[in-house]
XYZ file of C-alpha atoms in Angstrom:
442
model
C -16.920 -4.674 13.453
C -20.211 -2.808 13.115
C -23.230 -4.452 11.516
C -26.315 -2.559 10.414
C -29.683 -3.452 8.931
C -31.954 -0.820 7.404
C -35.166 0.046 9.236
C -38.382 -1.592 8.077
C -40.058 0.580 5.414
C -43.195 2.463 6.179
C -46.456 1.942 4.281
C -45.819 4.841 1.897
C -42.356 3.548 1.117
C -43.733 0.092 0.336
C -46.461 1.537 -1.890
C -43.876 3.688 -3.692
C -41.574 0.753 -4.222
C -44.391 -1.403 -5.608
C -45.471 1.366 -7.954
C -41.917 1.818 -9.185
C -41.552 -1.901 -9.871
C -44.829 -1.980 -11.818
C -43.697 0.986 -13.895
C -40.220 -0.352 -14.679
C -40.598 -3.549 -16.624
C -36.888 -3.534 -17.367
C -35.992 -4.364 -13.737
C -33.932 -7.558 -13.841
C -34.883 -10.752 -12.025
C -33.121 -11.502 -8.761
C -29.503 -12.578 -9.190
C -28.822 -13.198 -5.526
C -26.654 -11.297 -3.089
C -23.526 -9.330 -3.950
C -21.140 -7.829 -1.400
C -19.884 -4.482 -2.683
C -16.584 -2.969 -1.557
C -18.126 0.420 -0.839
C -16.283 3.697 -0.262
C -19.178 6.119 0.060
C -17.979 8.091 -2.965
C -19.800 8.869 -6.199
C -18.581 5.827 -8.138
C -19.457 3.084 -5.659
C -22.715 4.828 -4.735
C -23.769 4.757 -8.389
C -22.561 1.161 -8.652
C -24.678 0.203 -5.618
C -27.854 1.545 -7.290
C -26.866 0.045 -10.657
C -26.344 -3.401 -9.096
C -29.840 -3.203 -7.655
C -31.145 -2.361 -11.126
C -29.470 -5.519 -12.401
C -31.364 -7.589 -9.836
C -28.816 -8.009 -7.042
C -29.440 -7.703 -3.325
C -26.556 -5.492 -2.262
C -24.624 -5.790 0.977
C -22.242 -2.845 1.367
C -18.865 -3.342 3.014
C -16.824 -0.322 4.042
C -13.291 -0.948 5.329
C -11.905 1.417 7.935
C -8.248 1.179 7.007
C -7.180 4.482 8.474
C -8.664 6.893 5.934
C -10.346 10.147 6.956
C -14.005 9.237 6.566
C -17.317 9.908 8.294
C -18.383 6.277 8.544
C -21.761 7.083 10.031
C -22.626 9.295 7.055
C -21.432 6.584 4.647
C -23.541 3.981 6.477
C -26.698 6.084 6.238
C -25.998 6.844 2.597
C -25.630 3.163 1.653
C -28.855 2.243 3.455
C -30.730 5.129 1.827
C -29.563 3.933 -1.588
C -30.994 0.481 -0.958
C -28.242 -1.606 0.590
C -29.741 -4.607 2.387
C -27.036 -4.445 5.040
C -23.937 -2.407 5.761
C -20.778 -3.763 7.349
C -18.177 -1.339 8.645
C -14.987 -3.223 9.467
C -12.062 -1.612 11.289
C -9.053 -3.385 9.794
C -6.449 -0.762 10.770
C -4.618 -2.894 13.316
C -4.651 -5.928 11.039
C -3.327 -3.741 8.217
C -0.335 -2.668 10.305
C 0.536 -5.991 11.888
C -0.119 -8.383 8.988
C 0.649 -6.269 5.947
C 2.751 -3.185 6.762
C 5.135 -4.964 9.158
C 6.093 -7.673 6.607
C 6.748 -4.878 4.096
C 8.985 -3.103 6.613
C 10.875 -6.354 7.240
C 11.315 -6.732 3.488
C 12.452 -3.120 2.900
C 9.821 -3.309 0.174
C 10.099 -0.827 -2.682
C 8.551 -1.143 -6.117
C 10.822 0.196 -8.857
C 13.180 1.649 -6.229
C 10.767 4.325 -4.959
C 7.175 3.273 -4.278
C 6.515 1.979 -0.737
C 3.402 0.047 -1.862
C 0.795 1.772 0.320
C -2.185 1.008 -1.928
C -0.913 -2.405 -3.017
C -0.634 -3.563 0.606
C -4.116 -2.327 1.503
C -6.005 -4.162 -1.243
C -5.436 -7.766 -0.050
C -6.287 -6.643 3.486
C -9.608 -5.175 2.288
C -10.297 -8.177 0.040
C -9.815 -10.613 2.935
C -12.765 -9.094 4.807
C -14.764 -8.755 1.593
C -14.615 -12.501 1.043
C -15.235 -13.204 4.732
C -18.453 -11.179 4.641
C -19.558 -12.824 1.395
C -19.155 -16.233 3.014
C -20.994 -15.056 6.126
C -23.871 -13.763 3.987
C -23.942 -16.777 1.682
C -23.276 -14.449 -1.250
C -21.947 -15.887 -4.488
C -20.808 -12.499 -5.788
C -18.556 -9.657 -4.738
C -18.179 -6.335 -6.543
C -15.750 -3.419 -6.593
C -15.399 -0.017 -8.211
C -11.863 -0.332 -9.579
C -11.377 0.852 -13.140
C -10.502 -1.393 -16.058
C -7.127 0.258 -16.631
C -5.578 0.106 -13.193
C -3.837 -2.298 -10.853
C -6.532 -2.438 -8.173
C -8.911 -4.589 -10.218
C -6.153 -7.206 -10.420
C -5.260 -6.932 -6.729
C -8.845 -7.243 -5.538
C -9.782 -10.105 -7.802
C -6.655 -12.220 -7.453
C -7.071 -11.973 -3.673
C -10.753 -12.910 -3.862
C -10.142 -15.893 -6.131
C -7.254 -17.109 -3.984
C -9.318 -16.904 -0.790
C -12.558 -18.265 -2.299
C -12.041 -19.942 -5.687
C -15.793 -20.244 -6.385
C -16.565 -16.571 -5.788
C -17.846 -14.560 -8.752
C -16.653 -11.003 -9.221
C -18.782 -8.228 -10.689
C -16.526 -5.475 -12.052
C -18.853 -2.826 -13.533
C -16.087 -0.712 -15.040
C -15.178 -3.688 -17.272
C -18.746 -4.375 -18.385
C -19.707 -2.675 -21.697
C -23.263 -2.123 -20.488
C -21.854 -0.052 -17.644
C -18.894 1.845 -19.100
C -20.732 2.647 -22.338
C -23.593 4.045 -20.287
C -21.178 6.067 -18.146
C -18.323 7.177 -20.429
C -17.496 10.138 -18.186
C -18.094 11.786 -14.864
C -20.932 13.910 -16.241
C -23.004 10.823 -17.001
C -22.363 9.507 -13.480
C -23.485 12.825 -12.012
C -26.666 12.799 -14.114
C -27.406 9.241 -12.993
C -26.812 10.223 -9.384
C -29.228 13.139 -9.582
C -31.864 10.984 -11.267
C -31.677 8.332 -8.525
C -31.332 10.645 -5.559
C -27.703 9.842 -4.904
C -26.095 12.714 -2.948
C -23.370 14.445 -4.937
C -20.660 16.763 -3.625
C -21.755 20.380 -3.460
C -18.158 21.641 -3.417
C -16.003 21.512 -6.561
C -14.134 18.242 -6.956
C -10.349 18.335 -6.938
C -9.063 17.819 -10.497
C -7.378 14.523 -9.565
C -8.335 11.298 -7.796
C -7.188 10.371 -4.294
C -7.007 7.114 -2.373
C -6.093 7.134 1.310
C -5.288 4.584 3.978
C -3.304 4.536 7.194
C -0.005 4.059 5.387
C -0.286 6.610 2.607
C -2.381 8.681 0.245
C -2.076 8.590 -3.528
C -2.970 11.225 -6.107
C -3.374 10.515 -9.801
C -5.463 11.181 -12.923
C -6.961 14.487 -13.998
C -4.408 17.258 -14.395
C -1.711 14.936 -13.029
C -1.919 12.707 -16.115
C 0.422 15.135 -17.856
C 3.739 14.113 -16.236
C 5.149 17.579 -16.926
C 2.628 19.278 -14.638
C 3.940 20.066 -11.194
C 1.794 19.075 -8.224
C -0.369 22.137 -7.533
C -0.364 23.954 -4.191
C -2.782 22.410 -1.753
C -2.560 18.882 -3.131
C -0.700 17.327 -0.216
C -2.805 16.425 2.825
C -0.685 14.102 5.019
C 2.521 16.141 5.077
C 3.287 19.827 5.404
C 5.547 21.718 3.030
C 9.125 20.890 4.164
C 10.096 24.536 3.647
C 7.422 25.555 6.176
C 8.034 22.708 8.611
C 9.385 23.323 12.160
C 12.886 24.707 12.521
C 13.621 22.254 15.334
C 13.982 18.531 14.531
C 12.305 15.684 16.379
C 14.875 13.168 17.608
C 13.464 9.667 18.009
C 14.652 6.238 19.062
C 12.968 3.233 17.454
C 13.465 -0.232 18.897
C 13.205 -3.332 16.687
C 12.662 -7.012 17.430
C 12.832 -9.527 14.570
C 12.831 -6.604 12.144
C 9.564 -5.158 13.489
C 9.333 -1.829 15.348
C 8.124 -2.440 18.901
C 8.700 0.942 20.560
C 9.281 4.567 19.614
C 10.541 7.183 22.043
C 10.690 10.924 21.424
C 13.911 12.092 23.061
C 12.642 15.656 23.279
C 9.434 15.223 25.245
C 9.757 11.614 26.411
C 6.614 10.442 24.583
C 6.550 6.690 23.875
C 4.371 4.384 21.827
C 4.600 0.610 21.800
C 1.423 -0.925 20.360
C 1.651 -1.451 16.600
C -1.210 0.830 15.614
C -0.375 3.636 18.036
C 3.312 3.518 17.070
C 2.498 3.813 13.374
C -0.014 6.634 13.860
C 2.521 8.530 16.003
C 5.229 8.218 13.331
C 2.716 9.455 10.746
C 2.157 12.559 12.856
C 5.853 13.255 13.416
C 6.839 12.651 9.791
C 3.882 14.611 8.468
C 4.774 17.586 10.663
C 8.256 17.666 9.121
C 7.185 17.075 5.509
C 8.667 13.579 5.238
C 7.410 11.027 2.727
C 6.548 12.824 -0.528
C 7.382 11.338 -3.925
C 6.285 12.099 -7.485
C 6.978 9.203 -9.873
C 6.100 7.503 -13.128
C 5.672 3.776 -12.599
C 4.903 0.690 -14.663
C 1.438 -0.714 -14.008
C 1.026 -4.479 -14.112
C -1.496 -4.153 -16.944
C 1.238 -2.780 -19.198
C 1.037 1.018 -19.200
C 3.012 3.699 -17.424
C 1.215 5.951 -14.961
C 2.106 9.032 -12.967
C 1.449 8.917 -9.231
C 2.139 11.267 -6.348
C 2.369 9.643 -2.932
C 2.699 10.645 0.698
C 3.981 7.880 2.979
C 5.156 9.567 6.194
C 5.626 6.775 8.772
C 6.541 4.278 6.070
C 9.420 6.482 4.930
C 10.856 6.762 8.449
C 10.607 3.021 9.016
C 12.182 2.204 5.660
C 15.305 4.251 6.463
C 15.571 3.021 10.030
C 15.014 -0.653 9.263
C 17.636 -0.545 6.511
C 20.105 0.732 9.081
C 19.465 -1.805 11.843
C 19.377 -4.644 9.319
C 22.765 -3.728 7.835
C 24.126 -3.550 11.396
C 22.984 -7.024 12.422
C 22.674 -9.204 9.315
C 25.421 -11.264 7.684
C 26.584 -9.819 4.379
C 25.839 -12.862 2.208
C 22.461 -13.481 3.857
C 21.569 -9.870 3.186
C 22.440 -10.215 -0.499
C 19.997 -13.104 -0.802
C 17.414 -11.236 1.237
C 17.697 -8.202 -1.070
C 16.762 -10.425 -4.005
C 13.784 -11.746 -2.058
C 12.755 -8.181 -1.226
C 12.737 -7.271 -4.895
C 10.541 -10.274 -5.675
C 8.259 -9.538 -2.718
C 7.725 -5.950 -3.880
C 6.877 -7.066 -7.393
C 4.439 -9.727 -6.178
C 2.674 -7.303 -3.848
C 2.426 -4.580 -6.485
C 0.987 -7.014 -9.016
C -1.643 -8.384 -6.635
C -0.168 -11.759 -5.655
C -0.151 -11.319 -1.869
C -2.210 -14.473 -1.375
C -0.144 -16.574 -3.805
C 1.994 -19.536 -2.669
C 5.139 -17.854 -3.957
C 4.474 -14.694 -1.933
C 3.777 -16.733 1.188
C 7.084 -18.540 0.640
C 9.002 -15.290 0.157
C 7.428 -13.791 3.293
C 8.464 -16.844 5.298
C 12.040 -16.581 4.025
C 12.233 -12.870 4.773
C 10.749 -13.452 8.215
C 13.435 -16.046 8.933
C 16.124 -13.559 7.899
C 14.861 -11.069 10.468
C 15.646 -13.136 13.571
C 18.898 -11.233 14.317
C 17.431 -7.815 13.428
C 17.221 -6.554 16.983
C 18.249 -3.189 18.400
C 17.585 0.533 18.587
C 18.200 3.283 16.039
C 18.352 6.976 16.885
C 17.237 9.352 14.140
C 16.359 12.961 13.444
C 13.301 14.011 11.443
C 13.754 17.464 9.939
C 12.741 19.484 6.865
C 11.551 16.559 4.754
C 14.471 14.290 5.606
C 15.288 11.378 7.906
C 18.811 11.444 9.347
C 20.280 8.391 11.097
C 22.237 9.457 14.182
C 23.322 6.154 15.718
C 22.409 2.540 16.478
C 23.054 -0.224 19.008
C 22.225 -3.909 19.144
C 23.121 -7.004 21.200
C 23.187 -8.900 17.869
C 25.498 -6.476 16.098
C 28.119 -7.942 13.763
C 30.105 -4.724 14.023
C 33.438 -5.264 15.831
C 34.879 -1.914 16.845
C 38.298 -3.328 17.706
C 38.519 -5.334 14.497
C 37.674 -2.372 12.254
C 39.669 0.258 14.174
C 42.502 2.058 12.402
C 44.231 2.434 15.778
C 44.108 -1.161 16.995
C 45.309 -4.167 14.979
C 43.004 -6.608 16.752
C 42.570 -10.145 15.470
C 43.578 -9.219 11.940
C 46.881 -9.439 10.084
C 47.183 -6.631 7.481
C 49.769 -8.616 5.530
C 47.051 -11.188 4.750
C 45.348 -8.605 2.562
C 48.141 -8.932 -0.020
C 47.175 -12.515 -0.878
C 43.496 -11.579 -0.825
C 44.106 -8.830 -3.387
C 46.322 -11.066 -5.551
C 43.683 -13.805 -5.742
C 40.915 -11.349 -6.595
C 43.022 -9.553 -9.203
C 43.815 -12.802 -11.072
C 40.480 -12.804 -12.908
C 40.855 -9.135 -13.871
C 44.397 -9.640 -15.184
C 43.324 -12.590 -17.339
C 40.324 -10.734 -18.725
C 42.371 -7.710 -19.767
C 45.176 -9.911 -21.139
C 42.630 -11.462 -23.500
C 41.146 -8.094 -24.368
C 44.597 -6.835 -25.340
C 45.026 -9.742 -27.769
C 41.627 -9.110 -29.329
C 42.436 -5.422 -29.796
C 45.766 -6.202 -31.492
C 44.096 -8.599 -33.919
C 41.413 -6.058 -34.806
C 44.096 -3.440 -35.549
C 45.995 -5.790 -37.912
C-alpha cells in the first residue's frame, strides 16, 4: 500500500483559494469525507472535482489490480485536482488468490461464455474501498459507474454488505449530475474549465476496462451488435492468424482444484507463486491469441449488452481445470457441483459475492475440490487450447476396467439387466403415447 498527502499550499495558493471561495457563493457546506474509487480517467477526475464542489473532502483510492496504468501520474493528478489524500493499493495478489482461484475451482461461466473478469474484480476493489473509508472515518464512498450497468450494483452491494452504515454517492444516478453532463462533450468542457487534464490523442470509439484477468470493450461503435470488432481493438492477445507457428506445450499442476505450478516443456521455465503463475499464463496465451470472445449478454439490470472480452490465462485455466476435475471427481458429485457452479456464476455476475448464499456456495465448491489433484499437459496454439494428457494419484480412471482388451472386474453379461431396467420407463412411456395417438385418430 502507498499513502500520500498533498504538500502544504504556498501563500499564493492559499490566497487564490480564499478568493475563489469568496467569489463562489454557491459552494456547498462541508458534508464530510468521501472515499472515491478513482481510476485517473476523465470521468472520475471530473467526479472528484464535482464532489469537492458539493462540499465533500475527497480521499482518492486507486486499486492496482493488474491494469496498465502510470500510478504515479494518477497520484499527482488526483492531488492536483484537490484530493485530500491518495491511496494506491496493490490488490493483484489478493485478486488472484481470493477471487480468481475460487472462480477457477467453480469452472465459472456466465451464460456459458463469460469468464467474469470484471465481475470478480469489483468486490475485490470494494473491499479495500470500505477498508479505507473506515480507516479515514468517512461516512461516504463514491464511484464512477454508470446508471445503466452492472458495476454500480456490484460496487454498492459489496459496500453495504461489508459496512451496512456506509453511504454511497453515485453521481451518474443523480439528476443534478447527469443532467449537467448528458454527454462526453459536457464533461470535456467541465474538465477544461477546472484545469482537469484531458487526453490530447483521439479517444478510441469504445470504452475499456482492464484488470489482471481480462480486458473488456463495450459502448460506442460496439453498441451495434452487427459491427465487427475493428482492427487494433485487442490489446491483451495477438491475432491468432499472426501468432507463432510453433505451439507452447505446458504442464499445469493442481492441488485442491487450484493451479500451483506451471512448467513450459520447451524451455523449462516454471512459475509457482499464484501471481507469477497467472501473469506467465497471460503472456503465453496472449502470444498465441487465446481468450477472445464477442458476446451479447443479459445485464442484471434487465437489458442486453454487447461486450468483447480478452481473458488469456483464464481461458487456459478453464479448459485445464475442467479436464483434471472430470478425471478425479465422482460423477454424481460433479453433477451437483455443476449446478453450484451455475449459481456461483450468476451470483458473482449480479454482484452478490459478499452474500451469505455466495459464501455457502463457495464453501461447497471448495469441499468438492479436495480430490482435484494432478497435472495436465496442454498445447497453446493459434487461438486454441489443446489438452494432451493428464495424470493424478486421485484419478478415478481405471485403465484395466475400461479396456476393450481386458475384461477386468466387470461382467459384460450384467449390462443386459442394466439396459432392461433402464428401458422399462421408455417402453411404458411410448406404450402410453401409442394409445393416445390411436384415440386422437378415431
